[in-house]
Short mmCIF file of C-alpha atoms in Angstrom, two decimals:
data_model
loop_
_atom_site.label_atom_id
_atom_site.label_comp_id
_atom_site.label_asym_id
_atom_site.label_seq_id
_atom_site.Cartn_x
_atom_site.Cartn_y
_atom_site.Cartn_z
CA UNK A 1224 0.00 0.00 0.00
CA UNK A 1225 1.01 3.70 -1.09
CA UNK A 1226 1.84 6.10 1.43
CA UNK A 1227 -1.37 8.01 0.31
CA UNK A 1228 -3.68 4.97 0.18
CA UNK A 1229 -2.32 4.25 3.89
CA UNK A 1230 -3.11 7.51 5.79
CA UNK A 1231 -5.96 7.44 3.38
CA UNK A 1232 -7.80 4.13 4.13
CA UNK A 1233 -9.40 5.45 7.52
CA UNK A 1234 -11.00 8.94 5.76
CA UNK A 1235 -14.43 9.51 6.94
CA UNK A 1236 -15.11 12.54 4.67
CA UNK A 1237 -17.68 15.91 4.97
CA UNK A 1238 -21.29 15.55 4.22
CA UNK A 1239 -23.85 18.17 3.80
CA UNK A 1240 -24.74 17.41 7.20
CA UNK A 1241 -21.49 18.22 9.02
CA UNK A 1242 -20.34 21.01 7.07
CA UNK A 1243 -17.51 23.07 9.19
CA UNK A 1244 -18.43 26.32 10.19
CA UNK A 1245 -15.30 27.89 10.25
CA UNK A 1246 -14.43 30.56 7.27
CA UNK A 1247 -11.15 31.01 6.93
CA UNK A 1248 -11.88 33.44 3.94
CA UNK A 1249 -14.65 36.29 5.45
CA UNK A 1250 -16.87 38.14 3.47
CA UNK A 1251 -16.17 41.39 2.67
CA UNK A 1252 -13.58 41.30 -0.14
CA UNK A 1253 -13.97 42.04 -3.78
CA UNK A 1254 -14.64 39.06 -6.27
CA UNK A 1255 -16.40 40.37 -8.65
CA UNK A 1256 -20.29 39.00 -9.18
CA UNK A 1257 -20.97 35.26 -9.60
CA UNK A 1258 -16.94 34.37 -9.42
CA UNK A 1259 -16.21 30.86 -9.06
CA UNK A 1260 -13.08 30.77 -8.10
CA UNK A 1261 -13.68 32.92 -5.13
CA UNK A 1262 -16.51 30.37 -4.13
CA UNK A 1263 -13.77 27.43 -4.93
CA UNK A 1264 -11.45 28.98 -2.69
CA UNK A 1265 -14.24 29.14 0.45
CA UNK A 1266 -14.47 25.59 -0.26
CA UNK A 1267 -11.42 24.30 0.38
CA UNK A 1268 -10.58 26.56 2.83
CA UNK A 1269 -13.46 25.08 5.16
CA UNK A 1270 -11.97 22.17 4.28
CA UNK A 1271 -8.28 22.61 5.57
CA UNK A 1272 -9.76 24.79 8.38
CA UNK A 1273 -7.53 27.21 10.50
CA UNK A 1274 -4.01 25.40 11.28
CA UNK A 1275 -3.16 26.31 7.90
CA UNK A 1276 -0.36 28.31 6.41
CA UNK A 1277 -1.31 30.04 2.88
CA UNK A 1278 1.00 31.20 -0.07
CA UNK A 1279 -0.67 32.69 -2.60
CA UNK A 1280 0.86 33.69 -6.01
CA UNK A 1281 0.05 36.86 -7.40
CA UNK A 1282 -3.86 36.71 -9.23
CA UNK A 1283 -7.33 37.20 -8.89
CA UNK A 1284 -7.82 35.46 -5.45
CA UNK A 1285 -4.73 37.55 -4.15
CA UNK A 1286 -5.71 41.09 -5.17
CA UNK A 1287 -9.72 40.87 -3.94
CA UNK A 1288 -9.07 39.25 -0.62
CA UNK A 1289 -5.83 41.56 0.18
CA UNK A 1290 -6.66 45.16 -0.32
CA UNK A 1291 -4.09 46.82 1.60
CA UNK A 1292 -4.59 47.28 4.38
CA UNK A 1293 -7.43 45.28 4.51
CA UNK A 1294 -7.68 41.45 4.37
CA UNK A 1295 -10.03 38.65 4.20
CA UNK A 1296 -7.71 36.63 5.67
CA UNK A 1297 -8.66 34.92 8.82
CA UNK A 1298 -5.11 32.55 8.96
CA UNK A 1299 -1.78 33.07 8.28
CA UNK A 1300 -1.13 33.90 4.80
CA UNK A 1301 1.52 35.08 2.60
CA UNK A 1302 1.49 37.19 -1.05
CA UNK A 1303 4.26 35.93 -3.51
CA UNK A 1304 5.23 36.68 -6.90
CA UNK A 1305 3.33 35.54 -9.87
CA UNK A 1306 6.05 32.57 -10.07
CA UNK A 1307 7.08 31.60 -6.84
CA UNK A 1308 4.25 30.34 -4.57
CA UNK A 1309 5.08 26.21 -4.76
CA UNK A 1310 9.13 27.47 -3.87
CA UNK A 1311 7.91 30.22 -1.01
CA UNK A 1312 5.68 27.31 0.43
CA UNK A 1313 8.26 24.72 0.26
CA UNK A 1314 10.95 27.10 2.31
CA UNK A 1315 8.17 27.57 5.41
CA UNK A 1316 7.86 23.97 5.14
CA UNK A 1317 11.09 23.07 5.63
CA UNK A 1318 11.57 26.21 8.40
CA UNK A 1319 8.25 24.38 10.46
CA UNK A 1320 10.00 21.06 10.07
CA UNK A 1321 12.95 22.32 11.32
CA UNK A 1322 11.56 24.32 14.51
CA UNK A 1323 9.46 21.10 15.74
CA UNK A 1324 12.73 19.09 15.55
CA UNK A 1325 14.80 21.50 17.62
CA UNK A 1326 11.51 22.08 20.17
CA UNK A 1327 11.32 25.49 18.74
CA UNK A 1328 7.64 25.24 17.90
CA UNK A 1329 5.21 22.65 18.60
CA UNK A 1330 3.06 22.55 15.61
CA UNK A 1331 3.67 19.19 13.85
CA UNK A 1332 0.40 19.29 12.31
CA UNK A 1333 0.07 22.30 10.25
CA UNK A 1334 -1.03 22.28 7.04
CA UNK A 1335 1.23 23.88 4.02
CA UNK A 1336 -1.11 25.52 1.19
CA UNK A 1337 0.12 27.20 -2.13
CA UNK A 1338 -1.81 28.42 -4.46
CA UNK A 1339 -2.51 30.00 -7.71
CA UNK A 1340 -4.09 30.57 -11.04
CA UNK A 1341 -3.40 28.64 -14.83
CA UNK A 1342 -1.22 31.13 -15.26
CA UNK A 1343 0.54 31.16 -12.55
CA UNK A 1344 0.43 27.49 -12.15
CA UNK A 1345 1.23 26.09 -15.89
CA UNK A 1346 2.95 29.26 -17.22
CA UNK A 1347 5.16 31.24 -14.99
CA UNK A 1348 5.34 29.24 -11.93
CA UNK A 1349 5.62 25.61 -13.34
CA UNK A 1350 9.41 25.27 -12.95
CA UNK A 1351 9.02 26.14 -9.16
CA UNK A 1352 6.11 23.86 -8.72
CA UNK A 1353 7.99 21.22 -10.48
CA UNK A 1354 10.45 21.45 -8.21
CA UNK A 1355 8.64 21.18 -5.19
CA UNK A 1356 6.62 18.34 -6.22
CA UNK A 1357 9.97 16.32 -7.03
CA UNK A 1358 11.26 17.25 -4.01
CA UNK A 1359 8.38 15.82 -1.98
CA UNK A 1360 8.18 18.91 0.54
CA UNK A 1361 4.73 18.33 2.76
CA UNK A 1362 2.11 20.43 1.21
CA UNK A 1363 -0.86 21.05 -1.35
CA UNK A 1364 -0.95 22.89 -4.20
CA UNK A 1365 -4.26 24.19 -5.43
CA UNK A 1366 -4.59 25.57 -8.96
CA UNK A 1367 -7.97 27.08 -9.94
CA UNK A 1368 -8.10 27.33 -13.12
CA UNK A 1369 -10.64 29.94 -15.17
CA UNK A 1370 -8.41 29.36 -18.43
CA UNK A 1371 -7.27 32.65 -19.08
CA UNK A 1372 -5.60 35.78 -17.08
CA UNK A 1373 -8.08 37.21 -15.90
CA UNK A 1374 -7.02 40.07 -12.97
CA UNK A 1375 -5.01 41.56 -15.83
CA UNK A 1376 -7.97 41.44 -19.09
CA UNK A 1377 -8.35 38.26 -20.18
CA UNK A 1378 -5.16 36.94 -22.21
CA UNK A 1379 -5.21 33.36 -23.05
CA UNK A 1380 -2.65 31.02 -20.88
CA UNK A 1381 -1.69 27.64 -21.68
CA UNK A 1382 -4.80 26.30 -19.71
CA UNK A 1383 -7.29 28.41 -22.26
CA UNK A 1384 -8.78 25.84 -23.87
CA UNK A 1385 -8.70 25.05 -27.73
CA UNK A 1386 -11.19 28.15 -30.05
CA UNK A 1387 -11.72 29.97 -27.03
CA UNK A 1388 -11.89 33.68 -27.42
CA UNK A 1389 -9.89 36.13 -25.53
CA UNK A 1390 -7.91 39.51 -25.95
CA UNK A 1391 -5.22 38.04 -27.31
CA UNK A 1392 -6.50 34.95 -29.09
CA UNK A 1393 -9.20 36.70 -30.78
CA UNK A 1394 -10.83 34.71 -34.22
CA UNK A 1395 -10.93 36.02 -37.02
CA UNK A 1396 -10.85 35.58 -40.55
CA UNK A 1397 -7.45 33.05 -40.36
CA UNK A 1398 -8.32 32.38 -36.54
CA UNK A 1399 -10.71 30.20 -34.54
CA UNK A 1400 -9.64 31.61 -31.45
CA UNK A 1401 -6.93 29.61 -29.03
CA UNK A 1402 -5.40 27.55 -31.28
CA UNK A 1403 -3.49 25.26 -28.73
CA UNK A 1404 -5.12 22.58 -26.51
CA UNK A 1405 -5.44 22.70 -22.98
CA UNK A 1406 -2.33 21.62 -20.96
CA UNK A 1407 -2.98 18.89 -19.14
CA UNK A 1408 -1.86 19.98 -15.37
CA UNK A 1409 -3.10 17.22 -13.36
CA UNK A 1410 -0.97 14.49 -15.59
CA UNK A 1411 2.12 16.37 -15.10
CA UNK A 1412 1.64 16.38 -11.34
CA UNK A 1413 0.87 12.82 -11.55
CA UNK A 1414 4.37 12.09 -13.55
CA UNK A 1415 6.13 13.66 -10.74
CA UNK A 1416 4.85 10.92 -8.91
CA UNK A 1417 2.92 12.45 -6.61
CA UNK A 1418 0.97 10.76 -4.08
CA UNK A 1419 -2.36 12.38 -4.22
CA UNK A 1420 -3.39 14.55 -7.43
CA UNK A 1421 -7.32 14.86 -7.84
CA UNK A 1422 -9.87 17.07 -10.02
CA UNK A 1423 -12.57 19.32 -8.37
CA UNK A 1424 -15.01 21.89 -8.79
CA UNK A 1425 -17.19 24.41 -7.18
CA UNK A 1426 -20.76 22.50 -8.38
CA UNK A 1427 -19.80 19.40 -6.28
CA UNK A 1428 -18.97 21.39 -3.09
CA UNK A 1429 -18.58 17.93 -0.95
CA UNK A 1430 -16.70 16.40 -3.31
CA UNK A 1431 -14.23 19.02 -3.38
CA UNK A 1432 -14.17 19.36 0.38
CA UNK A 1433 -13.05 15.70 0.52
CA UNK A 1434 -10.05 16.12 -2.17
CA UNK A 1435 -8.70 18.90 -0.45
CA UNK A 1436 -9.08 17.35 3.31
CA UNK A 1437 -7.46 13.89 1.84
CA UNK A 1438 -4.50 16.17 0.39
CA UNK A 1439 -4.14 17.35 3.89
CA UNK A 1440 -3.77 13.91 5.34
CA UNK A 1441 -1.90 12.74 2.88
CA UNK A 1442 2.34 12.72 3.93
CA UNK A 1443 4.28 14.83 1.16
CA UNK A 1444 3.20 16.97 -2.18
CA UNK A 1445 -0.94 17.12 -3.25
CA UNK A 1446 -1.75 18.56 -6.10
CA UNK A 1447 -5.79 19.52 -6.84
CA UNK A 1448 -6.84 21.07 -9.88
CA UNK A 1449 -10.01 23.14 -9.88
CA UNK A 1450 -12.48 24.01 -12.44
CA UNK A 1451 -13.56 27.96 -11.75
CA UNK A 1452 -15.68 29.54 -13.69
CA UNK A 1453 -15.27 33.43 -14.51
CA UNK A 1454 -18.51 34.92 -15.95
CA UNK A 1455 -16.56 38.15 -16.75
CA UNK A 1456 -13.89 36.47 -18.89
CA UNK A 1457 -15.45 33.83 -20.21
CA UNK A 1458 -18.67 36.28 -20.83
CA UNK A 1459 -21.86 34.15 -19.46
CA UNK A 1460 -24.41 35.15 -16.66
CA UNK A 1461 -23.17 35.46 -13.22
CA UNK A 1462 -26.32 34.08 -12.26
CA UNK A 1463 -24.42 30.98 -14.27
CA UNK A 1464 -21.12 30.30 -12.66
CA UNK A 1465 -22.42 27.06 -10.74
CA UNK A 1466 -24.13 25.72 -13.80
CA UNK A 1467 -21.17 26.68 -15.86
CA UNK A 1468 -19.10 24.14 -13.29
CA UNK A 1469 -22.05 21.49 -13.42
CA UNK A 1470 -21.86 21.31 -17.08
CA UNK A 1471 -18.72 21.06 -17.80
CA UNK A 1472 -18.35 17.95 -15.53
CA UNK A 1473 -21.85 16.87 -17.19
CA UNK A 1474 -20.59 17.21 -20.72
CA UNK A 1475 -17.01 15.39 -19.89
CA UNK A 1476 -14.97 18.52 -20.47
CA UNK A 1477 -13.77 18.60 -17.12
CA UNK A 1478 -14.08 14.85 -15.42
CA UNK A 1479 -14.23 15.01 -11.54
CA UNK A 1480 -11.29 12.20 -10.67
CA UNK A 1481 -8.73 11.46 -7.90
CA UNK A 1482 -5.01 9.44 -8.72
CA UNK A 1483 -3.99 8.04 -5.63
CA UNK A 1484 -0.32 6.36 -5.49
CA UNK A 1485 -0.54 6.31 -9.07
CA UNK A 1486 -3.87 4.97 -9.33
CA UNK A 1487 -6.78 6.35 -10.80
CA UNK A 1488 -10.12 6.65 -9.71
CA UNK A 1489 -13.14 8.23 -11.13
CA UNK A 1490 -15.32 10.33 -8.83
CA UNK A 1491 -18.14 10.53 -10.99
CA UNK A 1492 -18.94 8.91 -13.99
CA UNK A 1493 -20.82 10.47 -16.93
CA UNK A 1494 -23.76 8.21 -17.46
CA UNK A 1495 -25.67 10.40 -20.04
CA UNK A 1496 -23.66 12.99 -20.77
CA UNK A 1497 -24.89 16.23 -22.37
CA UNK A 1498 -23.18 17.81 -25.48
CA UNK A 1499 -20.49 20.22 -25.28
CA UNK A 1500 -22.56 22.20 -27.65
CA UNK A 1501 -24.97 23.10 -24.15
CA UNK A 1502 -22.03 23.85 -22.38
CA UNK A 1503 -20.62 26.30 -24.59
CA UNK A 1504 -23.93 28.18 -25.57
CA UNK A 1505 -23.93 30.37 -21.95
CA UNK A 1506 -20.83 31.21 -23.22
CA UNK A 1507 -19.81 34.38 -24.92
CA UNK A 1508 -15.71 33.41 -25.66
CA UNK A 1509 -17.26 30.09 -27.94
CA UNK A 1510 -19.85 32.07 -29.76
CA UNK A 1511 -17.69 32.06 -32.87
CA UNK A 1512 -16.96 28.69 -33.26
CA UNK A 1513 -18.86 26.93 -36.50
CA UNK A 1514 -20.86 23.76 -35.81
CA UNK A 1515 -17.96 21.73 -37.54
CA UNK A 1516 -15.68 23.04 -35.27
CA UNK A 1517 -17.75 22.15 -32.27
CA UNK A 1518 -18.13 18.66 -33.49
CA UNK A 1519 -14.33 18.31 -33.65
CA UNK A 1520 -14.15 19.46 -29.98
CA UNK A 1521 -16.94 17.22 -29.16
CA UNK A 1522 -14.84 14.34 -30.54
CA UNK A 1523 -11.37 15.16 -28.82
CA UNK A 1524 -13.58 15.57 -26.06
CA UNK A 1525 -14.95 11.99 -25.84
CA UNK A 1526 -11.70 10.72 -26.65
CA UNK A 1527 -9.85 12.52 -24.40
CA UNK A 1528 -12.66 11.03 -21.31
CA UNK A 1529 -12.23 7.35 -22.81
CA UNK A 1530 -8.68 7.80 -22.38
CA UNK A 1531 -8.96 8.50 -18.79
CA UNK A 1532 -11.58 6.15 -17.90
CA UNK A 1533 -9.90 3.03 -19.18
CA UNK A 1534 -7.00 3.88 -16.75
CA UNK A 1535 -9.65 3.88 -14.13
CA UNK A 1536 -9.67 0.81 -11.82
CA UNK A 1537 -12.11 1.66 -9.44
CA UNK A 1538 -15.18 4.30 -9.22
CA UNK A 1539 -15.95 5.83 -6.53
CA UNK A 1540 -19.31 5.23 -5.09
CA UNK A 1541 -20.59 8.98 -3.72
CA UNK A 1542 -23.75 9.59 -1.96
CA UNK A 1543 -25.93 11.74 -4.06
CA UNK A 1544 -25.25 15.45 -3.34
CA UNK A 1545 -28.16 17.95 -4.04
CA UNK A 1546 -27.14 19.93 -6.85
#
């Protein structure tokens, strides 16, 4: 048995009936309407709850909640550079680790959290996350991904997905839009061979919970990717950032999944699932795209969701969570 699997095979996870209470992010700061990645981020900070220590590279979730000199920062937390977070987090780590062992401290059970964007997490700060991940310092990273940049107007990053519009991919008359595929962050965490890696979203709020309290039990790097809408970049309702999350899980663009020692399990498979054509129609940014070039998405789409459930061993049974 993994070391992930061990201190894993005793979890009794969050329901919606034992929901913590605690808020390590107040209210107060200054998403803008109907943001999903703000609503992400209270997530899996109830989650983690308050023995935490927070690095947070330089993005949307860093400039609403730290408005000098306000914060909505309940724990200790830090503000890095737009490529530095997963090396910050590793050096207070490794300071913690050494204070317990010379009786400095006693806090052997605080919990190391970096985070960032896509672009700060598979642009600008993927060496440094790299490294820390190889180097198997004790902490989680969280990426929440909206697939653009969007605290400084919308330019595409290498997590924008494939036709999507933004200020500089725009289509035109020789352009669809984003003409590169979506990296694929989660695999490279997984080749570094780290023990827990999993997929979440905002829609599922218990599911994501759980990924991000496993990550904290787990000994050594976690990395959690997670799906955040922006209705200002990607130009849909905010009345629609949930559903936004909800259908792209629905339609298998983003599958909800956890790899644990290396193995892969799938939190929720898509019995029925809906056409990516629904999910993009809320969605200003795909409005350009011709119905032949939604039908070759739609096929790299199924494809790409074959691919990772045949490397599934196991599903995960869930209890139902009302949606």
């Amino acid at each position: 048995m993994g070391i992930a699997a061990e201190a894993l095979k005793n979890f009794k996870g969050f329901n919606l009936k034992n929901m913590p209470e605690v808020e390590p992010v107040s209210p107060g700061h200054r998403a803008c309407q109907g943001c999903g990645e703000v609503l992400a981020l209270r997530q899996a900070m109830k989650a983690l709850g308050t023995n935490v220590v927070v690095c947070s590279a330089t993005g949307c979730m860093e400039i609403i909640t730290s408005p000098f000199p306000q914060t909505a920062w309940r724990v200790p937390w830090i503000h890095v550079a737009f490529e530095n977070a997963a090396a910050v987090v590793s050096g207070v780590e490794s300071a913690y680790k050494a204070m317990n062992r010379k009786n400095i401290i006693k806090s052997p059970d605080t919990v190391f959290v970096a985070y960032g964007g896509d672009g700060a997490t598979a642009d600008i700060g993927m060496q440094a996350l790299s490294g820390a991940l190889e180097r198997g310092h004790n902490f989680i990273y969280m990426c929440f991904d909206n697939e653009a940049y969007m605290n400084t107007g919308v330019q595409r990053s290498s997590s924008t997905p494939f036709g999507a519009q933004t200020t500089t991919s725009p289509p035109g008359k020789k352009s669809k839009g984003q003409s590169t595929q979506k990296k694929n962050l989660p695999e490279i965490a997984v080749a570094h061979g780290t023990p827990y890696v999993a997929t979440a979203c905002p829609a599922f709020p218990v599911d994501l919970m759980n990924k991000v309290k496993k990550a904290s039990l787990v000994p050594g790097p976690a990395y959690i990717h997670i799906y955040s809408p922006c209705p200002t970049g990607w130009r849909c309702g905010i009345e629609e950032s949930v559903e936004m999350a909800r259908l792209a899980v629905q339609s298998k663009v983003f599958p909800l999944y956890e790899v644990i020692d290396g193995v892969y399990y799938l939190s929720r498979k898509v019995a029925k699932p809906k056409p990516v054509a629904e999910y993009f129609k809320p969605q200003r940014r795909f409005r350009h795209l011709t119905e032949a070039d939604v039908q070759q998405i739609q096929a790299r789409t199924d494809a790409e969701y074959d691919r990772l459930v045949a490397k599934c061993v196991v599903e995960v049974k869930e209890k139902k969570e009302k949606e």
